[in-house]
């Protein structure tokens, strides 16, 4: 599928630049007809295109040297695919003006408008295969997420079963295949895109916060209050900047929030020491600036989404939280009790100390 996609994208890029015209980039309305705000709104919409790369990290157990292979694979694939995305989008704008791009089948209709109906059929077949590949990649990562969660008994342990011959989570893959097919069959694409975008942005936001906390508190053994205060101020400034941009407040508000974020980040870097573990083969460089940029961009893009996206995400989050409270907490506690019981039978000498801990 990957080889076919590369050939498919190469065909679109070459055909677009060959049959298109640079005049379509500026007519009508100029190079950016909706301004910077339109570009950022579009970025928030297509952010879900970058969720496949975190799936690579879920295969760490199946990689021979994950400490070296994962960073190279994730960063390299992001750079390559981002370049392909930009070239494909540029070729589409070469083919037809932006106001003539079809919302449902953009490339197929564009090729039909220039007289290449056969190319439109090829694009349709390639897009169908791309959808299948995207679903498979999503299932690949989610199945491994679900397998690890099932090991902790947060979901039924039946989902943690691994096939003895292939070494892959069989039950989790089958369950997610059924769920993915049902969602794809009965849900509108627009709703799925909005939910995936806001979920992805929230996950990346939490990961960036966790990265700073781990580096400066867990690894460097600094007091957590300093880092938590920094993260709170950083998120507050990001929200203030983003809302000022969205509501089109006075222009001087934006540099105030932006300058304050840069100032507190520089002050935090100077005042709070960071220590890298000697046994780590790879770690994020130039901390905390990459994580700070990630936090700001994720908050900024989240605020560009519409209110129905937040409402649907809130409903889904409430359902998941309810499941966790009613099932996950109790299932995990029972599993820990069983492990403690087995440990007490195997090591009766420490039974008294565990009893003291339970009493405390």
Short mmCIF file of C-alpha atoms in Angstrom, two decimals:
data_model
loop_
_atom_site.label_atom_id
_atom_site.label_comp_id
_atom_site.label_asym_id
_atom_site.label_seq_id
_atom_site.Cartn_x
_atom_site.Cartn_y
_atom_site.Cartn_z
CA UNK A 1 0.00 0.00 0.00
CA UNK A 2 2.81 2.42 0.80
CA UNK A 3 4.53 1.84 -2.56
CA UNK A 4 1.23 2.32 -4.38
CA UNK A 5 0.55 5.53 -2.46
CA UNK A 6 3.94 6.97 -3.38
CA UNK A 7 3.30 6.21 -7.06
CA UNK A 8 -0.22 7.61 -6.75
CA UNK A 9 0.95 10.85 -5.11
CA UNK A 10 3.74 11.21 -7.64
CA UNK A 11 1.22 10.97 -10.48
CA UNK A 12 -1.02 13.62 -8.92
CA UNK A 13 1.87 16.00 -8.27
CA UNK A 14 3.38 15.69 -11.74
CA UNK A 15 0.02 15.89 -13.51
CA UNK A 16 -1.05 18.88 -11.44
CA UNK A 17 2.04 20.91 -12.20
CA UNK A 18 2.03 19.81 -15.86
CA UNK A 19 -1.63 20.58 -16.66
CA UNK A 20 -2.17 23.37 -14.15
CA UNK A 21 -1.39 27.07 -14.18
CA UNK A 22 0.21 29.36 -11.62
CA UNK A 23 -2.56 31.91 -12.28
CA UNK A 24 -4.96 29.70 -10.34
CA UNK A 25 -2.93 30.38 -7.18
CA UNK A 26 -3.75 34.10 -7.20
CA UNK A 27 -7.08 34.25 -9.03
CA UNK A 28 -9.58 34.99 -7.66
CA UNK A 29 -8.92 36.67 -4.32
CA UNK A 30 -5.14 36.53 -4.16
CA UNK A 31 -2.75 33.97 -2.72
CA UNK A 32 -4.58 33.64 0.62
CA UNK A 33 -8.20 34.70 -0.02
CA UNK A 34 -9.29 34.02 3.59
CA UNK A 35 -6.18 35.46 5.20
CA UNK A 36 -4.07 34.00 7.97
CA UNK A 37 -7.17 33.13 9.98
CA UNK A 38 -8.45 30.94 7.15
CA UNK A 39 -5.11 29.12 6.95
CA UNK A 40 -5.11 28.40 10.68
CA UNK A 41 -8.75 27.27 10.63
CA UNK A 42 -7.84 24.86 7.86
CA UNK A 43 -4.83 23.63 9.83
CA UNK A 44 -7.09 22.73 12.75
CA UNK A 45 -9.35 20.79 10.39
CA UNK A 46 -6.62 18.67 8.79
CA UNK A 47 -4.73 18.09 12.03
CA UNK A 48 -6.15 14.57 12.18
CA UNK A 49 -3.87 13.71 9.24
CA UNK A 50 -0.97 13.55 11.68
CA UNK A 51 -2.38 10.98 14.10
CA UNK A 52 -0.85 7.97 12.37
CA UNK A 53 2.68 8.71 13.50
CA UNK A 54 2.02 8.18 17.19
CA UNK A 55 0.84 4.68 16.23
CA UNK A 56 4.48 3.87 15.46
CA UNK A 57 5.32 4.27 19.15
CA UNK A 58 2.75 1.62 20.08
CA UNK A 59 4.87 -0.99 18.28
CA UNK A 60 7.86 -0.52 20.57
CA UNK A 61 7.51 -4.10 21.84
CA UNK A 62 7.81 -5.39 18.26
CA UNK A 63 10.94 -3.40 17.29
CA UNK A 64 14.47 -4.68 17.82
CA UNK A 65 16.01 -1.36 18.84
CA UNK A 66 13.13 1.02 19.67
CA UNK A 67 15.29 3.65 21.39
CA UNK A 68 16.98 4.47 18.06
CA UNK A 69 14.44 3.27 15.51
CA UNK A 70 11.33 5.02 16.85
CA UNK A 71 12.61 8.64 16.82
CA UNK A 72 14.11 8.21 13.36
CA UNK A 73 11.00 6.52 12.00
CA UNK A 74 8.54 9.03 13.46
CA UNK A 75 10.50 12.18 12.58
CA UNK A 76 11.48 10.92 9.14
CA UNK A 77 7.97 9.87 8.18
CA UNK A 78 6.50 13.17 9.42
CA UNK A 79 8.92 15.19 7.27
CA UNK A 80 8.41 13.06 4.17
CA UNK A 81 4.62 12.95 4.37
CA UNK A 82 4.36 16.65 5.22
CA UNK A 83 6.30 17.43 2.05
CA UNK A 84 3.98 15.19 0.04
CA UNK A 85 0.90 16.84 1.60
CA UNK A 86 2.13 20.30 0.61
CA UNK A 87 3.02 19.27 -2.95
CA UNK A 88 -0.32 17.50 -3.48
CA UNK A 89 -2.27 20.51 -2.16
CA UNK A 90 -0.21 22.85 -4.33
CA UNK A 91 -0.82 20.72 -7.42
CA UNK A 92 -4.58 20.86 -6.77
CA UNK A 93 -4.44 24.66 -6.57
CA UNK A 94 -2.51 24.65 -9.85
CA UNK A 95 -5.26 22.63 -11.54
CA UNK A 96 -8.31 24.71 -10.54
CA UNK A 97 -8.97 27.94 -8.57
CA UNK A 98 -9.91 27.49 -4.92
CA UNK A 99 -13.59 28.41 -5.51
CA UNK A 100 -13.93 25.55 -8.05
CA UNK A 101 -12.52 22.81 -5.80
CA UNK A 102 -15.16 20.18 -5.07
CA UNK A 103 -15.62 19.50 -1.35
CA UNK A 104 -16.41 15.78 -1.71
CA UNK A 105 -14.11 14.60 -4.52
CA UNK A 106 -11.64 17.40 -5.12
CA UNK A 107 -9.03 15.66 -7.29
CA UNK A 108 -11.44 13.54 -9.30
CA UNK A 109 -13.57 16.54 -10.24
CA UNK A 110 -10.48 18.66 -10.92
CA UNK A 111 -9.10 16.15 -13.42
CA UNK A 112 -12.52 15.85 -15.05
CA UNK A 113 -12.65 19.63 -15.50
CA UNK A 114 -9.36 19.62 -17.42
CA UNK A 115 -10.57 16.74 -19.64
CA UNK A 116 -8.77 13.82 -17.95
CA UNK A 117 -11.76 11.68 -16.99
CA UNK A 118 -9.62 8.54 -16.86
CA UNK A 119 -7.36 10.25 -14.30
CA UNK A 120 -10.41 11.02 -12.19
CA UNK A 121 -11.22 7.30 -12.04
CA UNK A 122 -7.63 6.50 -11.06
CA UNK A 123 -7.78 9.10 -8.29
CA UNK A 124 -11.05 7.64 -7.04
CA UNK A 125 -9.55 4.16 -6.81
CA UNK A 126 -6.43 5.51 -5.08
CA UNK A 127 -8.51 7.47 -2.58
CA UNK A 128 -10.52 4.36 -1.73
CA UNK A 129 -7.34 2.43 -1.05
CA UNK A 130 -6.07 5.36 1.02
CA UNK A 131 -9.16 5.19 3.23
CA UNK A 132 -8.60 1.46 3.78
CA UNK A 133 -4.94 2.06 4.63
CA UNK A 134 -5.85 4.82 7.09
CA UNK A 135 -8.34 2.57 8.85
CA UNK A 136 -5.75 -0.22 9.08
CA UNK A 137 -3.13 2.14 10.52
CA UNK A 138 -5.65 3.43 13.07
CA UNK A 139 -6.53 -0.12 14.07
CA UNK A 140 -2.84 -1.03 14.28
CA UNK A 141 -2.13 1.54 16.97
CA UNK A 142 -5.46 1.39 18.77
CA UNK A 143 -5.32 -2.39 19.09
CA UNK A 144 -2.01 -2.14 20.93
CA UNK A 145 -3.28 0.69 23.10
CA UNK A 146 -6.28 -1.44 24.00
CA UNK A 147 -4.08 -4.47 24.68
CA UNK A 148 -1.94 -2.55 27.18
CA UNK A 149 -5.02 -1.04 28.85
CA UNK A 150 -6.53 -4.52 29.14
CA UNK A 151 -3.37 -5.77 30.90
CA UNK A 152 -4.08 -3.18 33.58
CA UNK A 153 -7.69 -4.46 33.77
CA UNK A 154 -9.14 -1.07 32.85
CA UNK A 155 -11.10 -2.91 30.14
CA UNK A 156 -11.91 -6.63 30.02
CA UNK A 157 -8.73 -8.71 30.11
CA UNK A 158 -10.04 -10.75 27.15
CA UNK A 159 -8.82 -7.90 24.94
CA UNK A 160 -5.20 -8.43 26.10
CA UNK A 161 -4.96 -11.87 24.50
CA UNK A 162 -2.01 -12.16 22.12
CA UNK A 163 -1.98 -14.62 19.24
CA UNK A 164 0.77 -17.20 19.95
CA UNK A 165 1.79 -17.60 16.31
CA UNK A 166 1.82 -13.95 15.15
CA UNK A 167 2.50 -12.21 18.46
CA UNK A 168 -0.21 -9.60 17.78
CA UNK A 169 -3.28 -8.62 19.88
CA UNK A 170 -5.90 -10.72 18.10
CA UNK A 171 -9.02 -10.00 20.17
CA UNK A 172 -8.35 -6.27 20.38
CA UNK A 173 -7.87 -6.12 16.61
CA UNK A 174 -11.14 -7.95 15.91
CA UNK A 175 -13.07 -5.80 18.38
CA UNK A 176 -11.69 -2.56 16.97
CA UNK A 177 -12.29 -3.76 13.42
CA UNK A 178 -15.98 -4.16 14.22
CA UNK A 179 -16.14 -0.76 15.92
CA UNK A 180 -14.24 0.99 13.12
CA UNK A 181 -16.45 -0.53 10.42
CA UNK A 182 -19.61 0.49 12.29
CA UNK A 183 -18.45 4.07 12.79
CA UNK A 184 -17.35 4.38 9.16
CA UNK A 185 -20.69 3.03 7.96
CA UNK A 186 -23.11 5.09 10.07
CA UNK A 187 -21.31 8.39 10.84
CA UNK A 188 -20.79 11.44 8.66
CA UNK A 189 -17.20 12.20 7.71
CA UNK A 190 -17.46 15.81 8.91
CA UNK A 191 -18.40 14.70 12.43
CA UNK A 192 -15.61 12.12 12.54
CA UNK A 193 -13.03 14.67 11.39
CA UNK A 194 -14.05 17.17 14.07
CA UNK A 195 -13.99 14.59 16.88
CA UNK A 196 -10.64 13.16 15.77
CA UNK A 197 -9.13 16.64 15.47
CA UNK A 198 -10.10 17.80 18.94
CA UNK A 199 -9.12 14.46 20.47
CA UNK A 200 -5.73 14.49 18.77
CA UNK A 201 -5.04 18.06 19.82
CA UNK A 202 -5.94 17.28 23.43
CA UNK A 203 -3.73 14.18 23.49
CA UNK A 204 -0.75 16.06 22.05
CA UNK A 205 -1.35 18.86 24.56
CA UNK A 206 -1.29 16.40 27.46
CA UNK A 207 1.82 14.68 26.12
CA UNK A 208 3.68 18.00 25.90
CA UNK A 209 2.73 18.82 29.50
CA UNK A 210 3.77 15.36 30.65
CA UNK A 211 7.11 15.71 28.85
CA UNK A 212 7.95 18.90 30.76
CA UNK A 213 6.81 17.41 34.07
CA UNK A 214 8.82 14.24 33.56
CA UNK A 215 12.01 16.05 32.54
CA UNK A 216 11.97 18.65 35.33
CA UNK A 217 10.30 16.76 38.20
CA UNK A 218 10.73 13.00 37.82
CA UNK A 219 14.14 12.96 36.12
CA UNK A 220 15.68 16.15 37.55
CA UNK A 221 14.10 15.76 41.04
CA UNK A 222 12.88 19.35 41.29
CA UNK A 223 9.89 20.37 43.44
CA UNK A 224 6.69 19.80 41.45
CA UNK A 225 5.17 23.15 42.48
CA UNK A 226 7.50 25.13 40.22
CA UNK A 227 6.75 23.05 37.15
CA UNK A 228 3.01 22.93 37.79
CA UNK A 229 2.88 26.73 38.21
CA UNK A 230 4.79 27.15 34.95
CA UNK A 231 2.45 24.80 33.09
CA UNK A 232 -0.60 26.61 34.49
CA UNK A 233 0.70 30.04 33.44
CA UNK A 234 1.71 28.72 30.04
CA UNK A 235 -1.71 27.20 29.33
CA UNK A 236 -3.46 30.34 30.61
CA UNK A 237 -1.42 32.58 28.31
CA UNK A 238 -2.02 30.25 25.38
CA UNK A 239 -5.78 30.36 25.99
CA UNK A 240 -5.68 34.16 26.36
CA UNK A 241 -3.73 34.60 23.11
CA UNK A 242 -5.96 32.16 21.23
CA UNK A 243 -9.24 33.69 22.41
CA UNK A 244 -7.99 37.21 21.66
CA UNK A 245 -7.13 36.07 18.15
CA UNK A 246 -10.45 34.32 17.68
CA UNK A 247 -12.55 37.20 19.02
CA UNK A 248 -10.42 39.76 17.12
CA UNK A 249 -9.66 41.90 20.15
CA UNK A 250 -7.26 44.85 20.08
CA UNK A 251 -3.96 43.99 18.40
CA UNK A 252 -1.78 44.97 21.38
CA UNK A 253 -3.21 42.08 23.44
CA UNK A 254 -1.54 39.46 21.25
CA UNK A 255 2.10 40.60 21.75
CA UNK A 256 1.44 40.95 25.48
CA UNK A 257 0.40 37.30 25.82
CA UNK A 258 3.10 36.15 23.40
CA UNK A 259 5.84 38.09 25.13
CA UNK A 260 4.75 36.85 28.54
CA UNK A 261 4.91 33.24 27.34
CA UNK A 262 8.44 33.70 26.02
CA UNK A 263 9.48 35.45 29.23
CA UNK A 264 8.17 32.83 31.65
CA UNK A 265 9.64 30.05 29.51
CA UNK A 266 13.09 31.64 29.52
CA UNK A 267 12.83 32.32 33.26
CA UNK A 268 11.76 28.73 33.94
CA UNK A 269 14.63 27.36 31.86
CA UNK A 270 17.12 29.56 33.75
CA UNK A 271 15.80 28.95 37.27
CA UNK A 272 14.82 25.25 37.16
CA UNK A 273 17.71 22.90 36.33
CA UNK A 274 17.24 20.06 33.89
CA UNK A 275 19.18 16.80 34.06
CA UNK A 276 19.27 14.23 31.26
CA UNK A 277 19.68 10.61 32.30
CA UNK A 278 23.00 9.17 31.20
CA UNK A 279 21.48 5.85 30.09
CA UNK A 280 18.97 7.48 27.73
CA UNK A 281 19.92 6.98 24.08
CA UNK A 282 17.59 9.73 22.86
CA UNK A 283 15.77 12.61 24.48
CA UNK A 284 14.02 15.74 23.28
CA UNK A 285 16.62 18.50 22.74
CA UNK A 286 16.35 22.22 23.59
CA UNK A 287 13.87 21.63 26.39
CA UNK A 288 11.46 23.11 27.33
CA UNK A 289 11.01 25.09 24.07
CA UNK A 290 9.71 22.26 21.81
CA UNK A 291 7.13 21.22 24.40
CA UNK A 292 6.13 24.86 25.02
CA UNK A 293 5.61 25.39 21.28
CA UNK A 294 3.51 22.21 21.16
CA UNK A 295 1.32 23.35 24.06
CA UNK A 296 0.73 26.76 22.48
CA UNK A 297 -0.03 25.41 19.00
CA UNK A 298 -2.41 22.74 20.28
CA UNK A 299 -4.35 25.24 22.39
CA UNK A 300 -4.40 27.69 19.49
CA UNK A 301 -5.75 25.12 17.04
CA UNK A 302 -8.33 23.78 19.52
CA UNK A 303 -9.87 27.23 19.92
CA UNK A 304 -10.36 27.46 16.14
CA UNK A 305 -12.77 24.52 16.18
CA UNK A 306 -16.52 25.10 16.36
CA UNK A 307 -18.74 24.62 19.41
CA UNK A 308 -20.40 21.34 18.21
CA UNK A 309 -16.95 19.71 18.26
CA UNK A 310 -16.57 20.52 21.96
CA UNK A 311 -20.10 19.32 22.69
CA UNK A 312 -19.58 15.94 21.01
CA UNK A 313 -16.19 15.53 22.65
CA UNK A 314 -17.70 16.39 26.06
CA UNK A 315 -20.40 13.75 25.66
CA UNK A 316 -17.87 11.11 24.61
CA UNK A 317 -15.52 12.05 27.47
CA UNK A 318 -18.39 11.74 29.98
CA UNK A 319 -19.25 8.26 28.70
CA UNK A 320 -15.63 7.11 28.93
CA UNK A 321 -15.27 8.59 32.42
CA UNK A 322 -18.45 6.85 33.52
CA UNK A 323 -17.15 3.53 32.21
CA UNK A 324 -13.86 4.09 34.02
CA UNK A 325 -15.58 4.88 37.34
CA UNK A 326 -18.09 2.03 37.17
CA UNK A 327 -15.82 -0.66 35.73
CA UNK A 328 -12.16 0.28 35.31
CA UNK A 329 -11.45 1.36 38.89
CA UNK A 330 -13.05 -1.71 40.48
CA UNK A 331 -11.55 -4.15 37.99
CA UNK A 332 -8.05 -2.77 38.54
CA UNK A 333 -8.47 -2.86 42.32
CA UNK A 334 -9.59 -6.50 42.24
CA UNK A 335 -6.62 -7.41 40.04
CA UNK A 336 -4.23 -5.73 42.48
CA UNK A 337 -5.86 -7.55 45.39
CA UNK A 338 -5.34 -10.88 43.63
CA UNK A 339 -1.67 -10.04 42.98
CA UNK A 340 -1.19 -9.06 46.62
CA UNK A 341 -2.80 -12.31 47.72
CA UNK A 342 -0.50 -14.36 45.51
CA UNK A 343 2.50 -12.41 46.81
CA UNK A 344 1.53 -13.06 50.41
CA UNK A 345 1.29 -16.80 49.80
CA UNK A 346 4.67 -16.82 48.08
CA UNK A 347 6.34 -14.55 50.67
CA UNK A 348 4.66 -15.02 54.08
CA UNK A 349 7.45 -13.08 55.78
CA UNK A 350 6.19 -9.79 54.35
CA UNK A 351 2.53 -10.44 55.15
CA UNK A 352 2.67 -8.39 58.34
CA UNK A 353 4.20 -5.36 56.61
CA UNK A 354 1.48 -5.41 53.94
CA UNK A 355 -1.14 -5.60 56.63
CA UNK A 356 0.35 -2.53 58.27
CA UNK A 357 0.28 -0.68 54.97
CA UNK A 358 -3.39 -1.57 54.45
CA UNK A 359 -4.23 -0.34 57.95
CA UNK A 360 -2.44 2.93 57.28
#
